[in-house]
mmCIF file of C-alpha atoms and ligand atoms in Angstrom:
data_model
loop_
_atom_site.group_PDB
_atom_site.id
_atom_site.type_symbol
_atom_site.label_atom_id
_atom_site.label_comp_id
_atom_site.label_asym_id
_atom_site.label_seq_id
_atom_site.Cartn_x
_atom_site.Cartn_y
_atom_site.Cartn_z
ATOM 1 C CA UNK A 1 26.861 -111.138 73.958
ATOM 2 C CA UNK A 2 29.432 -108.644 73.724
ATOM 3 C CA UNK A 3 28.611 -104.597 73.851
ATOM 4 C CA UNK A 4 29.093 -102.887 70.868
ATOM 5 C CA UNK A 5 32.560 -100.810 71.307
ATOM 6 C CA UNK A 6 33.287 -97.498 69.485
ATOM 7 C CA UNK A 7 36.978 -98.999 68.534
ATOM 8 C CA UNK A 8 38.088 -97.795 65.477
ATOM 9 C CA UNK A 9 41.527 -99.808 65.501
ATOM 10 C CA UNK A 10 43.095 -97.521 62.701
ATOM 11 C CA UNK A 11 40.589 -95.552 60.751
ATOM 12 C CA UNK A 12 38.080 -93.329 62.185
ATOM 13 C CA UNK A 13 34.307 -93.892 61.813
ATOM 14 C CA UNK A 14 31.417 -91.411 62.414
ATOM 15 C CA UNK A 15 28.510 -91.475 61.708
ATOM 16 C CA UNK A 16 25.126 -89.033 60.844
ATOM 17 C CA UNK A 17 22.008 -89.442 62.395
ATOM 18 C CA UNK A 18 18.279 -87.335 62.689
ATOM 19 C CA UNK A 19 14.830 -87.130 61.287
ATOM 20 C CA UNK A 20 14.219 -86.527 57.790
ATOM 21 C CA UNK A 21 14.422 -83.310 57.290
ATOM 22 C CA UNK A 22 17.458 -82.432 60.176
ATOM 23 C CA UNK A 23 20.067 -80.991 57.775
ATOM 24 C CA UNK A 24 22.310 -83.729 58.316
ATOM 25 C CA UNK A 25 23.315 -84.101 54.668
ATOM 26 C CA UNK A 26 24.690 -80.810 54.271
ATOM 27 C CA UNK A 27 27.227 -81.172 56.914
ATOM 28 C CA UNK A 28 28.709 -84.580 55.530
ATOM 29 C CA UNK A 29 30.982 -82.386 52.904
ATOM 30 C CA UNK A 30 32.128 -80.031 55.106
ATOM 31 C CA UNK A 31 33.070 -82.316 57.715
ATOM 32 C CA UNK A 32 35.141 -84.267 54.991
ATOM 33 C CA UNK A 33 36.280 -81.449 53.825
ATOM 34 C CA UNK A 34 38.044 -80.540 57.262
ATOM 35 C CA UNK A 35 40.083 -84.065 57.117
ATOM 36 C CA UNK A 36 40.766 -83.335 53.830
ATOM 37 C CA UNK A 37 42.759 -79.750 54.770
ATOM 38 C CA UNK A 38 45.081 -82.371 57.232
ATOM 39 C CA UNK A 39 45.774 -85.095 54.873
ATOM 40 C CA UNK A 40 43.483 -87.752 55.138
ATOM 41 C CA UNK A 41 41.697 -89.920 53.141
ATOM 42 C CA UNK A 42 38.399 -89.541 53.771
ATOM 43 C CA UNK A 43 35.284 -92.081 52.442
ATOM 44 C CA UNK A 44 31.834 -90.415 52.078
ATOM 45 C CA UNK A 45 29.044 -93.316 52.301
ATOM 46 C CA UNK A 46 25.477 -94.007 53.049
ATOM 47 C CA UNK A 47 22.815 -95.960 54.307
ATOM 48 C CA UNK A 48 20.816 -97.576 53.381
ATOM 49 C CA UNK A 49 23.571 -98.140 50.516
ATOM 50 C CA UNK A 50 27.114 -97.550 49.977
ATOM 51 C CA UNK A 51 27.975 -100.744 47.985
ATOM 52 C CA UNK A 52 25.664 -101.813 44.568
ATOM 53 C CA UNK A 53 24.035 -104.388 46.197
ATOM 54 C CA UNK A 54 23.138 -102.369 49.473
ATOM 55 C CA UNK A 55 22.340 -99.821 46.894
ATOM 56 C CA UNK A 56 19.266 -102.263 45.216
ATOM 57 C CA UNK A 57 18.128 -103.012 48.742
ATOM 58 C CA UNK A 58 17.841 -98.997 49.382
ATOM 59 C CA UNK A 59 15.794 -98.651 46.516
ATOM 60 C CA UNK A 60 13.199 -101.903 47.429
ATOM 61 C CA UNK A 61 13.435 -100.764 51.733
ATOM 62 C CA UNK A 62 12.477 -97.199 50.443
ATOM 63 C CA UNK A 63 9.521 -97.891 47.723
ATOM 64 C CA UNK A 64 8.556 -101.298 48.151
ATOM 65 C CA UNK A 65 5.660 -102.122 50.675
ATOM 66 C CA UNK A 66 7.226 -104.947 53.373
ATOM 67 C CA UNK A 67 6.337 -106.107 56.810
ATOM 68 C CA UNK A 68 8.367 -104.214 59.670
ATOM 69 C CA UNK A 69 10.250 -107.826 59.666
ATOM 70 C CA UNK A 70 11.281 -108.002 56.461
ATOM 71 C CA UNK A 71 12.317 -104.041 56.362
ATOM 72 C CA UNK A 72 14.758 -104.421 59.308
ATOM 73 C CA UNK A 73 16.581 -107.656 58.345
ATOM 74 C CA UNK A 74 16.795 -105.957 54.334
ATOM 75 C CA UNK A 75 18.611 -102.735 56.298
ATOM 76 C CA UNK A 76 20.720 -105.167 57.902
ATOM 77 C CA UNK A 77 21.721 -107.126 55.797
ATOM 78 C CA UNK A 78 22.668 -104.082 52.970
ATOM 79 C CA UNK A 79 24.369 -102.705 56.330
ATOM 80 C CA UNK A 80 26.675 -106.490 56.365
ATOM 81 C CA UNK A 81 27.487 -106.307 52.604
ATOM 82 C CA UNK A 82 28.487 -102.345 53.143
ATOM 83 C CA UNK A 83 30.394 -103.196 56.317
ATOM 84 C CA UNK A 84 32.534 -105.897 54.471
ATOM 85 C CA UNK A 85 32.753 -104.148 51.264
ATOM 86 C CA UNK A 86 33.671 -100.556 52.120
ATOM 87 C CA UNK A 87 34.199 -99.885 56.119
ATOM 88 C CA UNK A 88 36.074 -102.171 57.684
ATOM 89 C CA UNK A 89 38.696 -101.856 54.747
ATOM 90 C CA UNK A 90 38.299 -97.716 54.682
ATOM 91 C CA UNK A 91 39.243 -98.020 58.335
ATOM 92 C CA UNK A 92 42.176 -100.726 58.106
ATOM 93 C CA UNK A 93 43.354 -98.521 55.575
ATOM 94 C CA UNK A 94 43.534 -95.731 58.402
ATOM 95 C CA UNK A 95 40.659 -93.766 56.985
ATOM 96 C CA UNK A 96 38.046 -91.467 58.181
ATOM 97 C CA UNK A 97 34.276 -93.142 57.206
ATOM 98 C CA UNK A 98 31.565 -90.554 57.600
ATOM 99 C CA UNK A 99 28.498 -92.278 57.470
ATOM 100 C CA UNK A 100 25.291 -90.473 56.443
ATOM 101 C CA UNK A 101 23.257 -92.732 58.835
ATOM 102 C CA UNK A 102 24.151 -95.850 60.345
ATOM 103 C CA UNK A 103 22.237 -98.649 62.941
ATOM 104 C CA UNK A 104 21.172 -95.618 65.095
ATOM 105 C CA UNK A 105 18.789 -95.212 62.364
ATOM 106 C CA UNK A 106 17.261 -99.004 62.301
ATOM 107 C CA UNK A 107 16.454 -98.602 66.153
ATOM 108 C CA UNK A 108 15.240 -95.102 65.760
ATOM 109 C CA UNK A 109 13.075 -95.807 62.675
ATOM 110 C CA UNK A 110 12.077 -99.443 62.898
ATOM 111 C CA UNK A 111 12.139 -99.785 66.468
ATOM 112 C CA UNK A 112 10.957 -96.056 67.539
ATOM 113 C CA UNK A 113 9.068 -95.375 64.213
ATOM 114 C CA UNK A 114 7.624 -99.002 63.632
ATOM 115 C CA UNK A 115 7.595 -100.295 67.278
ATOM 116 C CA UNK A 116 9.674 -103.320 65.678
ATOM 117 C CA UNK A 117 11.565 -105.193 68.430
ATOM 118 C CA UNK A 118 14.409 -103.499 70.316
ATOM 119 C CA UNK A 119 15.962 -106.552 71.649
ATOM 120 C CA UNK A 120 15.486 -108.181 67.886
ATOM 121 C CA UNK A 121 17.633 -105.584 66.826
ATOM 122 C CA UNK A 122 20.281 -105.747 69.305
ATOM 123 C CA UNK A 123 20.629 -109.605 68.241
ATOM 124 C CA UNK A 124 20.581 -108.105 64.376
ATOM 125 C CA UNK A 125 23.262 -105.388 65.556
ATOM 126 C CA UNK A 126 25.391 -107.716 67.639
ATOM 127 C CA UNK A 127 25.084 -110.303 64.337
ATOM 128 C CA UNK A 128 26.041 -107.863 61.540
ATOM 129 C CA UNK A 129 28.482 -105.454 63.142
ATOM 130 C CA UNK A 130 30.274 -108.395 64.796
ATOM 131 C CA UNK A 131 34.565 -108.947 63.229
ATOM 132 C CA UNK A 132 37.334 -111.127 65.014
ATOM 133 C CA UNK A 133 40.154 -109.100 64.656
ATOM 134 C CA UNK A 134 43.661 -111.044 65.285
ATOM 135 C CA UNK A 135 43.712 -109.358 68.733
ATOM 136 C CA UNK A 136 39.629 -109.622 69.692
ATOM 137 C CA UNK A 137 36.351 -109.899 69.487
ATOM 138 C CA UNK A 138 34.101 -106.974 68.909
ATOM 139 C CA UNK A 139 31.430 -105.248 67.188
ATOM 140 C CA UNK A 140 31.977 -102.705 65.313
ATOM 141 C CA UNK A 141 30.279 -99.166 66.015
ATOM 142 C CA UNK A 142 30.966 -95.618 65.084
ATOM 143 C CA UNK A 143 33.880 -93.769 67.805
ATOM 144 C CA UNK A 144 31.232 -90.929 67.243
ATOM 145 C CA UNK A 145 27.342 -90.644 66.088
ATOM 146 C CA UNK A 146 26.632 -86.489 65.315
ATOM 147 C CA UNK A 147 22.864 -86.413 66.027
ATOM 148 C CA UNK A 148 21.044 -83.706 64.204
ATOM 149 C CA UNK A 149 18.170 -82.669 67.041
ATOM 150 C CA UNK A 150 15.183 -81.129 65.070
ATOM 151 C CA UNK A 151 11.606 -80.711 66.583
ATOM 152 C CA UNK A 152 9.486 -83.138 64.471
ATOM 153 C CA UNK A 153 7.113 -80.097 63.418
ATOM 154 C CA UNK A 154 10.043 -78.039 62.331
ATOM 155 C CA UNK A 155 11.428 -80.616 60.031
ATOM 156 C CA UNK A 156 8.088 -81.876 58.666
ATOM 157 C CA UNK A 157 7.991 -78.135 57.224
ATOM 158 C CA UNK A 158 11.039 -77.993 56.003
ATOM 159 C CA UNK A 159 10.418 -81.347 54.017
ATOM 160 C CA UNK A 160 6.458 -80.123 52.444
ATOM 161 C CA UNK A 161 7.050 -80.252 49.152
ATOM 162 C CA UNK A 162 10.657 -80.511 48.933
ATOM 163 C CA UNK A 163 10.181 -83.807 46.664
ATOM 164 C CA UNK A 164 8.169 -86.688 46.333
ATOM 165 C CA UNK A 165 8.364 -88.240 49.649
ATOM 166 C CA UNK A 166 9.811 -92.087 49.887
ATOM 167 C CA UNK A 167 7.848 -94.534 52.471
ATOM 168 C CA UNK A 168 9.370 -92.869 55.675
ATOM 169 C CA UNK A 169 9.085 -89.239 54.437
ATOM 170 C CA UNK A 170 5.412 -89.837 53.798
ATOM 171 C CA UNK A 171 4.882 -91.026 57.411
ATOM 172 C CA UNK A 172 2.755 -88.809 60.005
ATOM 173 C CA UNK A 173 4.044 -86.376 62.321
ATOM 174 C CA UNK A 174 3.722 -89.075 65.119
ATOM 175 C CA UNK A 175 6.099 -91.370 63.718
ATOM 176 C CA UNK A 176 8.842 -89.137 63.721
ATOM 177 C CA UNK A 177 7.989 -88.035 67.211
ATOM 178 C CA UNK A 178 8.727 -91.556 68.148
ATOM 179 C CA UNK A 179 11.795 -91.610 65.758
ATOM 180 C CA UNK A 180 13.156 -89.054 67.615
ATOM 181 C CA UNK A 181 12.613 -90.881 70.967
ATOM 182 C CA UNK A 182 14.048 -93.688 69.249
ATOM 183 C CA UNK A 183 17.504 -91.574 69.054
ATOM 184 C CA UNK A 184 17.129 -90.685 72.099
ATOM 185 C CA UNK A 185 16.980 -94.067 73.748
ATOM 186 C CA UNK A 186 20.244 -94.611 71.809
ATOM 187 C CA UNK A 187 21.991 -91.577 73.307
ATOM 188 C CA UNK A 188 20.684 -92.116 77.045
ATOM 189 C CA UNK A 189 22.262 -96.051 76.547
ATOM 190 C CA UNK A 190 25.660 -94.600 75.294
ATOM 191 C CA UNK A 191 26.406 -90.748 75.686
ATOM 192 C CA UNK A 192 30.185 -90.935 75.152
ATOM 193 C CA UNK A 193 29.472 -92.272 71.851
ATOM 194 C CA UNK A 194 26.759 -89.214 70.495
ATOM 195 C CA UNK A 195 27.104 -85.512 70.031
ATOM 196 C CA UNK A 196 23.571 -84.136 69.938
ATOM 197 C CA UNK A 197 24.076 -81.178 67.574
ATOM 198 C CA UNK A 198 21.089 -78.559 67.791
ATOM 199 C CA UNK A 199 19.566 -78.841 64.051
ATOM 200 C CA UNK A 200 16.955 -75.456 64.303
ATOM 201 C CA UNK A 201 19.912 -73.126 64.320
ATOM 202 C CA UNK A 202 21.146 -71.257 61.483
ATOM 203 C CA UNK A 203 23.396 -72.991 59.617
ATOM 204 C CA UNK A 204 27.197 -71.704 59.924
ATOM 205 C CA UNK A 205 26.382 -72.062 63.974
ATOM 206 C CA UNK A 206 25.079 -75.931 63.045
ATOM 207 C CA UNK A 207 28.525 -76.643 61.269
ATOM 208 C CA UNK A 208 30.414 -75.073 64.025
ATOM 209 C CA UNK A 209 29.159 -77.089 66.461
ATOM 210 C CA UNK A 210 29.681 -80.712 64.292
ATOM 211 C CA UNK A 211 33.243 -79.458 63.857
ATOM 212 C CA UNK A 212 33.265 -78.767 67.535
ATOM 213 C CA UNK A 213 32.773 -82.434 68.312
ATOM 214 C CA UNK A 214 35.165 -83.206 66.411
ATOM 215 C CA UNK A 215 38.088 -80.898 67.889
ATOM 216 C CA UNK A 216 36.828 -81.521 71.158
ATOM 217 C CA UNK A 217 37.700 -85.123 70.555
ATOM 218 C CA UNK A 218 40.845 -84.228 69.203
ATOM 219 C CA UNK A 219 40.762 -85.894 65.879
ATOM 220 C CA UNK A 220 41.275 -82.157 64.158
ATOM 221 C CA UNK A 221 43.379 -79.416 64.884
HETATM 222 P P1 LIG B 1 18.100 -90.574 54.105
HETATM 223 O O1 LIG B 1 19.444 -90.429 54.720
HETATM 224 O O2 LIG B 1 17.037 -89.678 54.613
HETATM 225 O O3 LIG B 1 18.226 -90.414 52.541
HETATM 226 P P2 LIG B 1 17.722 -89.179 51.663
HETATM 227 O O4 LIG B 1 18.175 -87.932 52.394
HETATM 228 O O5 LIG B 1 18.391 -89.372 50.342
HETATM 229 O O6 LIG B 1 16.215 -89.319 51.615
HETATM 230 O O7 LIG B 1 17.677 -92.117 54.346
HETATM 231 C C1 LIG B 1 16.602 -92.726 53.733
HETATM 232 C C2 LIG B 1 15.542 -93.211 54.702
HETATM 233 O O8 LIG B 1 15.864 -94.495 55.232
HETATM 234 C C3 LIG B 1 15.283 -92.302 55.889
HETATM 235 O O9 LIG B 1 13.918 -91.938 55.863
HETATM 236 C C4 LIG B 1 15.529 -93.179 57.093
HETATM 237 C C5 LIG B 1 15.431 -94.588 56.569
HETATM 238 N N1 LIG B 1 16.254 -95.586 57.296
HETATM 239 C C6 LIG B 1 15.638 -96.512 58.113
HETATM 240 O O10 LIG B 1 14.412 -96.517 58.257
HETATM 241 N N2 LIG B 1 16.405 -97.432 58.770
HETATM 242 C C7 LIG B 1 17.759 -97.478 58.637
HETATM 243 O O11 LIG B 1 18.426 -98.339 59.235
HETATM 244 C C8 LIG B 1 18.378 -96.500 57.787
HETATM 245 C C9 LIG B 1 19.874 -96.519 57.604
HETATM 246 C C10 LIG B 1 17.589 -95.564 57.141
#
């Protein structure tokens, strides 16, 4: 099995990550915005979703009840159809993805949350992010995952009563505490990938530090 790679070839692709509740959203735009001011083409996208099919599987992952079985190979394979569809050609076209959420999110919420298999959803991982590009093999990951770091308590509140919660929202306190370890795990197994960004601040120091990570990497002036 190969190791997924953050290798962009020509595009650039980063991605969103956190607890319900982290902020992330709001930082999406802005971010965009910034490649926008230097002349790129930038594609905002989501997941669950992104294309109309991945879309319909959103809605059923989100509202429907499903074993922990069915829910991860339903994210993954909405995650193959937006790969195909809107990614990999965003990024041959040279553009910058930003990805409100990406796998990051299946290990964090269906391994961490659910306890689902880990090494089932490496094999699911390895399957769906897998191209052969004329000069390799590889699978295709983000070159960076911003990961919005928000004490479980903290975002629970900022959630209550925000809107009617979908099937993760409504979980318990617990399962985002193991949510969050979930992330976690993912940034101990590949730090040069992640940029934890420290969600409970206010918000213009939040967006400073997301277009820090960016700079820092070089990819804005
Ligand atoms: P979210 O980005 O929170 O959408 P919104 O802000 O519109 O509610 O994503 C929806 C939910 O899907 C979120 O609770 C996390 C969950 N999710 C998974 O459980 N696994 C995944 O692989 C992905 C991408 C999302």
């Amino acid at each position: 099995m190969s190791t997924p790679v953050s290798h962009n070839p020509h595009g650039l692709f980063i991605s969103f990550e956190g607890i319900d509740g982290a902020g992330k959203s709001s930082h999406v735009e802005a971010l965009a915005e910034a490649f926008r001011a230097t002349g790129r083409e930038v594609v905002l996208t989501r997941e669950p979703g992104g294309t109309p099919l991945a879309e319909k599987l959103r809605a059923l992952v989100l509202n429907d009840a499903m074993d922990p079985l069915a829910e991860a190979l339903l994210l993954f394979a909405a995650r193959r159809d937006h790969i195909g569809q809107v990614i990999v050609p965003a990024l041959d076209r040279g553009a910058v993805v930003l990805c409100d959420r990406f796998t990051d999110a299946s290990f964090a919420y269906q391994g961490g949350g659910r306890g689902f298999d880990w090494q089932v959803l490496s094999t699911l991982e390895q399957w769906v992010q897998q191209r052969c590009w004329p000069e390799a093999d590889f699978v295709l990951n983000p070159a960076l995952t911003l990961w919005f770091d928000l004490d479980p308590a903290v975002a629970a509140a900022r959630l209550a009563g925000a809107r009617v919660p979908d099937r993760f929202e409504a979980q318990p306190a617990a399962f985002f505490e193991r949510v969050a370890a979930g992330y976690q795990r993912r940034l101990q197994a590949d730090p040069l990938r992640f940029a934890r960004i420290a969600a409970d601040q206010p918000l213009e120091a939040v967006r400073r530090d997301v277009l820090a990570a960016v700079t820092g990497r070089g990819w804005l002036p």
